[in-house]
Amino acid sequence: MRQETRSRLEEVLGRAGTGHQQLAERDVAAGELAGRLARLDAVENGLCFGRIDLRDGAVRHIGRIGILDDGAGPGDGRAGARSGAPTDDEPLQIDWRTPAARPFYTATAVSPQNLRRRRHISSRGRTVTAVRDEEFDGAADVAGDTALLDALTAPRSGRMSDIVATIQAEQDAVIRSPHTGVLVVQGGPGTGKTAVALHRAAYLLYTQRERLARSVVLVVGPTPTFLRYVEEVLPSLGETGVLLATVDELYPGVRARRPETPRVAEIKGRPAMAEVVAAAVRDRQHVPSEPVEIEHENVVLTLDPAEISRARDRARAARLPHNEAQPIVHRLLVDVLTPRLAERYGTDVFDGGLLVGAEEFEELREELRGSPAVREAVERLWPALTPERLLAELLASPARLAAAAPGLTEEERAALLRPADASGWSAADVPLLDEAAELLGTEPRRARAAREAAAADHAERLALAQEALDVAYGSRTTDVDEDGEDAELLSAHDVLDAELLAERHREADHRTPAERAAADRTWAFGHVVVDEAQELSGMAWRLLARRCPARSMTVVGDIAQTSHVAGADSWEQVLAPHVGNRWRLAELTVNYRLPSEIAELAETVLRAVDPARGGKAPRAVRSCGTPPWRRSVPRERLAAEAAREALRAAAAFPRGRVGVIAPDVLREALVREVEAAGGTPEGAAGTGHRVAVLDPRSAKGLEFDAVVVVDPDAVVAGSPRGLNDLYVALTRPTQRLGVLHTGEPPALLRHLRAPRPGAPGATDRA
């Protein structure tokens, strides 16, 4: 089927065609086939992973995508939703998202759901490597657990894999939850929150294909590292039209690379900064205390503050974005100035009337409307602003900040100040820029330039189309009818005109919906998945709410893991301003990542992080037999010993992945030591190397076979939410955990034992 699709694509691309219509049809067909081929390539590994045998004799193969009997390619699988014996049009394979496939995930020995057998199929490429059957006839129900444990203990590759073959009933209920509204998925480390969120996105794309394929699903992650880690999951499920981004990537044209102190990031993240930005916009709608003089062609005209104030109030009353209201101010001020300019021409001594008649009056109005002096005055009173200019000038001016942010303390305003010549933006600036863009709207000059460019393009296409028709019309031929009269043959002019022909030749936008969405700040996404959502500031939530007016969201996170200083203390705190109480909470309670030995340690830290929950942690489903260890080393040897332990762990898991998690101030030294010891560190910029050296925030959402946590006291002291950071660091491993500290062990980790001779972490190992 894959080869057939590829052959059809090559055939379509090889078609000759000169007409615009032919080329357009070819491009559409090629795009559809290329998309189908991409989905088939993405799900090539493990295409079919299961089978269910019903008691009535029906057999259904379960796969990542549905495949129809006619070999036409991936189908939507809906044919597999019916029950009963197979029919002639029964699909070869049903999509895992169909209702008919659900018993594969939810049937138990107590509730078999009409199943006689469930089969788990493991494969590598097109080769089946294992088959495990569960019989629902009173036999022990163990094969499913075996398949799950194999997946949990498999070496980590640096890329998240889909869990479609091992989805558990608790996870399945969340994945298939109705799409409307906001669903919050709360779960501790290792509960599969991220995997569940991504599979839910795939499920919604299946059930709401037409709407979401057009409006796009947005997946928001905490860091670029995290997004690279998860980027292959949805393609492996046959879904390639999804946009993955961090919040600071959602403002086209700005790359947020400027570092920011935690203190400044916290202030900029407060919801109250929305009013600061709004006040900064209002402050630029200036009414001077003295009259404004405008010199027009050697005539000085005066505007009183009261007249300017009335024009400002009327422009504000229009409730348009700032830039889009500027023409109103311009028009109102011209209305005030025109009679004054007319008066300068004097009066007629015979009848006392103005020498300027109605026609001349309108000419004077047009003259003032185009006057550079008038435009300059309007720019001073109501300037056209870009978000970048507004924010840069606000943060560079103590006076502007004081006027716009009276609610901030003097110390907070001083922290926000930056030099006037500073360049670049931070991640905390992006929501402020987006807020400003919403309030400012499009600059009149940019809007005018865009209209003029579009008109020029249309005129050029129209002229070319008319030329083509003139050539066709000039070559019109005649024939003779039955009566011997000349009969003109049908010409191009008889079936289309220049306007229609020009429209046909307009250049098509061949970008995918996801590509268009990435370039459009105003795009309205059909559904938004927010992972590690507890990290988002109040201002970041405002940005996301604008991106999804329908408020259709899957919000995934764990309040106990909040590490950002502007992050959430509760879901009510961040969601209530946008959806009130119209959101649902689903909690994942089973820990699949951590073995019980590490989970017990994490629970100790959780009690300190979140006393209100009483340290209630997700239940671990397995043990590894290797307890976590700690060892004290001299501070000058800390980086070298950490690198040494990382390389030992890498040798123990040759096909796996090791993480070294430490305060950010130690990261560069650790990278150097790993390299000196012969390892290949990846730092925070990639996910494909053997040893990852990360700070706790960069490690969020990731997992490793083994983890070495370095200097936990410094981790805790490094931020106001240091305990949360330590909790994150300790909950990344799937197999082994070691802690290196200086001096006495941290109180929360004192019960950990030093490694026995010959055990992982022991100093006597070579």
Short mmCIF file of N, CA and C in Angstrom, two decimals, residues 425-494:
data_model
loop_
_atom_site.label_atom_id
_atom_site.label_comp_id
_atom_site.label_asym_id
_atom_site.label_seq_id
_atom_site.Cartn_x
_atom_site.Cartn_y
_atom_site.Cartn_z
N TRP A 425 14.63 40.57 22.83
CA TRP A 425 13.49 40.38 23.72
C TRP A 425 13.65 39.07 24.47
N SER A 426 13.08 39.03 25.66
CA SER A 426 13.11 37.82 26.47
C SER A 426 11.80 37.07 26.32
N ALA A 427 11.77 35.84 26.82
CA ALA A 427 10.53 35.05 26.78
C ALA A 427 9.43 35.76 27.57
N ALA A 428 9.78 36.46 28.65
CA ALA A 428 8.78 37.17 29.45
C ALA A 428 8.22 38.38 28.72
N ASP A 429 8.96 38.89 27.71
CA ASP A 429 8.47 40.05 26.95
C ASP A 429 7.41 39.67 25.93
N VAL A 430 7.44 38.43 25.45
CA VAL A 430 6.56 38.04 24.34
C VAL A 430 5.08 38.23 24.68
N PRO A 431 4.58 37.77 25.84
CA PRO A 431 3.16 38.05 26.13
C PRO A 431 2.85 39.54 26.23
N LEU A 432 3.82 40.35 26.66
CA LEU A 432 3.59 41.80 26.70
C LEU A 432 3.50 42.37 25.29
N LEU A 433 4.36 41.90 24.40
CA LEU A 433 4.30 42.34 23.00
C LEU A 433 2.97 41.93 22.38
N ASP A 434 2.53 40.73 22.69
CA ASP A 434 1.26 40.25 22.14
C ASP A 434 0.09 41.08 22.66
N GLU A 435 0.14 41.42 23.95
CA GLU A 435 -0.89 42.27 24.54
C GLU A 435 -0.91 43.63 23.83
N ALA A 436 0.28 44.17 23.60
CA ALA A 436 0.37 45.46 22.91
C ALA A 436 -0.16 45.37 21.49
N ALA A 437 0.18 44.28 20.79
CA ALA A 437 -0.29 44.11 19.41
C ALA A 437 -1.81 44.07 19.35
N GLU A 438 -2.42 43.46 20.37
CA GLU A 438 -3.88 43.39 20.40
C GLU A 438 -4.50 44.77 20.59
N LEU A 439 -3.86 45.60 21.40
CA LEU A 439 -4.39 46.93 21.70
C LEU A 439 -4.08 47.94 20.60
N LEU A 440 -2.97 47.73 19.90
CA LEU A 440 -2.54 48.70 18.89
C LEU A 440 -3.18 48.46 17.53
N GLY A 441 -3.31 47.19 17.13
CA GLY A 441 -3.81 46.91 15.79
C GLY A 441 -2.76 47.23 14.73
N THR A 442 -3.18 47.25 13.49
CA THR A 442 -2.26 47.46 12.36
C THR A 442 -1.96 48.94 12.18
N GLU A 443 -0.69 49.24 11.94
CA GLU A 443 -0.32 50.61 11.64
C GLU A 443 -1.00 51.06 10.35
N PRO A 444 -1.54 52.29 10.30
CA PRO A 444 -2.20 52.78 9.07
C PRO A 444 -1.29 52.70 7.85
N ARG A 445 0.00 53.05 8.03
CA ARG A 445 0.89 53.00 6.87
C ARG A 445 1.09 51.58 6.37
N ARG A 446 1.22 50.63 7.30
CA ARG A 446 1.38 49.24 6.88
C ARG A 446 0.12 48.73 6.19
N ALA A 447 -1.04 49.07 6.77
CA ALA A 447 -2.29 48.64 6.16
C ALA A 447 -2.44 49.25 4.77
N ARG A 448 -2.10 50.55 4.66
CA ARG A 448 -2.19 51.21 3.36
C ARG A 448 -1.23 50.59 2.36
N ALA A 449 0.00 50.29 2.81
CA ALA A 449 1.00 49.67 1.93
C ALA A 449 0.53 48.30 1.47
N ALA A 450 -0.08 47.53 2.39
CA ALA A 450 -0.57 46.20 2.03
C ALA A 450 -1.69 46.29 1.00
N ARG A 451 -2.61 47.27 1.20
CA ARG A 451 -3.69 47.45 0.23
C ARG A 451 -3.15 47.87 -1.12
N GLU A 452 -2.18 48.78 -1.11
CA GLU A 452 -1.61 49.24 -2.38
C GLU A 452 -0.87 48.12 -3.10
N ALA A 453 -0.14 47.29 -2.34
CA ALA A 453 0.57 46.17 -2.95
C ALA A 453 -0.41 45.18 -3.55
N ALA A 454 -1.50 44.90 -2.84
CA ALA A 454 -2.50 43.97 -3.35
C ALA A 454 -3.17 44.53 -4.60
N ALA A 455 -3.45 45.85 -4.59
CA ALA A 455 -4.08 46.47 -5.76
C ALA A 455 -3.14 46.45 -6.96
N ALA A 456 -1.84 46.70 -6.72
CA ALA A 456 -0.88 46.68 -7.82
C ALA A 456 -0.74 45.28 -8.39
N ASP A 457 -0.73 44.29 -7.51
CA ASP A 457 -0.63 42.91 -7.98
C ASP A 457 -1.85 42.53 -8.82
N HIS A 458 -3.02 42.95 -8.32
CA HIS A 458 -4.25 42.64 -9.05
C HIS A 458 -4.26 43.34 -10.42
N ALA A 459 -3.82 44.59 -10.45
CA ALA A 459 -3.80 45.34 -11.71
C ALA A 459 -2.85 44.68 -12.72
N GLU A 460 -1.71 44.20 -12.23
CA GLU A 460 -0.75 43.55 -13.13
C GLU A 460 -1.34 42.25 -13.69
N ARG A 461 -1.98 41.47 -12.80
CA ARG A 461 -2.58 40.22 -13.29
C ARG A 461 -3.72 40.50 -14.27
N LEU A 462 -4.47 41.56 -14.00
CA LEU A 462 -5.58 41.92 -14.88
C LEU A 462 -5.07 42.34 -16.26
N ALA A 463 -3.97 43.11 -16.27
CA ALA A 463 -3.41 43.55 -17.55
C ALA A 463 -2.89 42.36 -18.36
N LEU A 464 -2.22 41.43 -17.67
CA LEU A 464 -1.71 40.24 -18.37
C LEU A 464 -2.86 39.38 -18.90
N ALA A 465 -3.92 39.27 -18.09
CA ALA A 465 -5.08 38.49 -18.53
C ALA A 465 -5.74 39.14 -19.74
N GLN A 466 -5.85 40.48 -19.72
CA GLN A 466 -6.47 41.17 -20.85
C GLN A 466 -5.63 41.00 -22.11
N GLU A 467 -4.30 41.03 -21.96
CA GLU A 467 -3.42 40.79 -23.10
C GLU A 467 -3.67 39.42 -23.71
N ALA A 468 -3.77 38.42 -22.83
CA ALA A 468 -3.99 37.06 -23.32
C ALA A 468 -5.33 36.95 -24.05
N LEU A 469 -6.35 37.61 -23.52
CA LEU A 469 -7.66 37.56 -24.17
C LEU A 469 -7.64 38.32 -25.49
N ASP A 470 -6.91 39.43 -25.53
CA ASP A 470 -6.83 40.19 -26.78
C ASP A 470 -6.17 39.36 -27.88
N VAL A 471 -5.13 38.60 -27.49
CA VAL A 471 -4.48 37.72 -28.47
C VAL A 471 -5.46 36.67 -28.95
N ALA A 472 -6.20 36.08 -27.97
CA ALA A 472 -7.17 35.05 -28.34
C ALA A 472 -8.29 35.66 -29.20
N TYR A 473 -8.73 36.87 -28.84
CA TYR A 473 -9.81 37.51 -29.59
C TYR A 473 -9.34 37.89 -31.00
N GLY A 474 -8.07 38.33 -31.08
CA GLY A 474 -7.55 38.71 -32.38
C GLY A 474 -7.42 37.54 -33.33
N SER A 475 -7.27 36.33 -32.78
CA SER A 475 -7.12 35.14 -33.63
C SER A 475 -8.45 34.42 -33.84
N ARG A 476 -9.55 35.12 -33.51
CA ARG A 476 -10.88 34.50 -33.67
C ARG A 476 -11.09 34.11 -35.14
N THR A 477 -11.60 32.94 -35.35
CA THR A 477 -11.84 32.43 -36.71
C THR A 477 -13.33 32.37 -36.99
N THR A 478 -13.67 32.25 -38.25
CA THR A 478 -15.08 32.17 -38.65
C THR A 478 -15.32 30.90 -39.44
N ASP A 479 -16.57 30.56 -39.55
CA ASP A 479 -16.98 29.39 -40.32
C ASP A 479 -18.24 29.79 -41.08
N VAL A 480 -18.70 28.94 -41.91
CA VAL A 480 -19.90 29.23 -42.71
C VAL A 480 -21.01 28.30 -42.25
N ASP A 481 -22.20 28.91 -41.95
CA ASP A 481 -23.30 28.06 -41.49
C ASP A 481 -24.05 27.49 -42.69
N GLU A 482 -25.16 26.78 -42.43
CA GLU A 482 -25.90 26.09 -43.48
C GLU A 482 -26.46 27.05 -44.52
N ASP A 483 -26.73 28.31 -44.09
CA ASP A 483 -27.30 29.29 -45.02
C ASP A 483 -26.22 30.06 -45.78
N GLY A 484 -24.98 29.67 -45.57
CA GLY A 484 -23.90 30.35 -46.27
C GLY A 484 -23.43 31.61 -45.61
N GLU A 485 -23.97 31.91 -44.36
CA GLU A 485 -23.55 33.11 -43.64
C GLU A 485 -22.32 32.79 -42.80
N ASP A 486 -21.50 33.83 -42.63
CA ASP A 486 -20.35 33.65 -41.75
C ASP A 486 -20.84 33.45 -40.31
N ALA A 487 -20.31 32.42 -39.63
CA ALA A 487 -20.66 32.15 -38.23
C ALA A 487 -19.38 32.18 -37.40
N GLU A 488 -19.32 33.10 -36.50
CA GLU A 488 -18.11 33.24 -35.70
C GLU A 488 -18.01 32.11 -34.69
N LEU A 489 -16.83 31.47 -34.59
CA LEU A 489 -16.63 30.40 -33.62
C LEU A 489 -16.54 30.98 -32.21
N LEU A 490 -16.83 30.13 -31.23
CA LEU A 490 -16.77 30.53 -29.82
C LEU A 490 -15.34 30.93 -29.47
N SER A 491 -15.17 32.08 -28.82
CA SER A 491 -13.84 32.55 -28.46
C SER A 491 -13.69 32.61 -26.95
N ALA A 492 -12.45 32.93 -26.52
CA ALA A 492 -12.19 33.04 -25.09
C ALA A 492 -13.08 34.08 -24.43
N HIS A 493 -13.38 35.18 -25.18
CA HIS A 493 -14.21 36.25 -24.62
C HIS A 493 -15.62 35.78 -24.29
N ASP A 494 -16.06 34.69 -24.96
CA ASP A 494 -17.43 34.23 -24.74
C ASP A 494 -17.57 33.41 -23.46
#
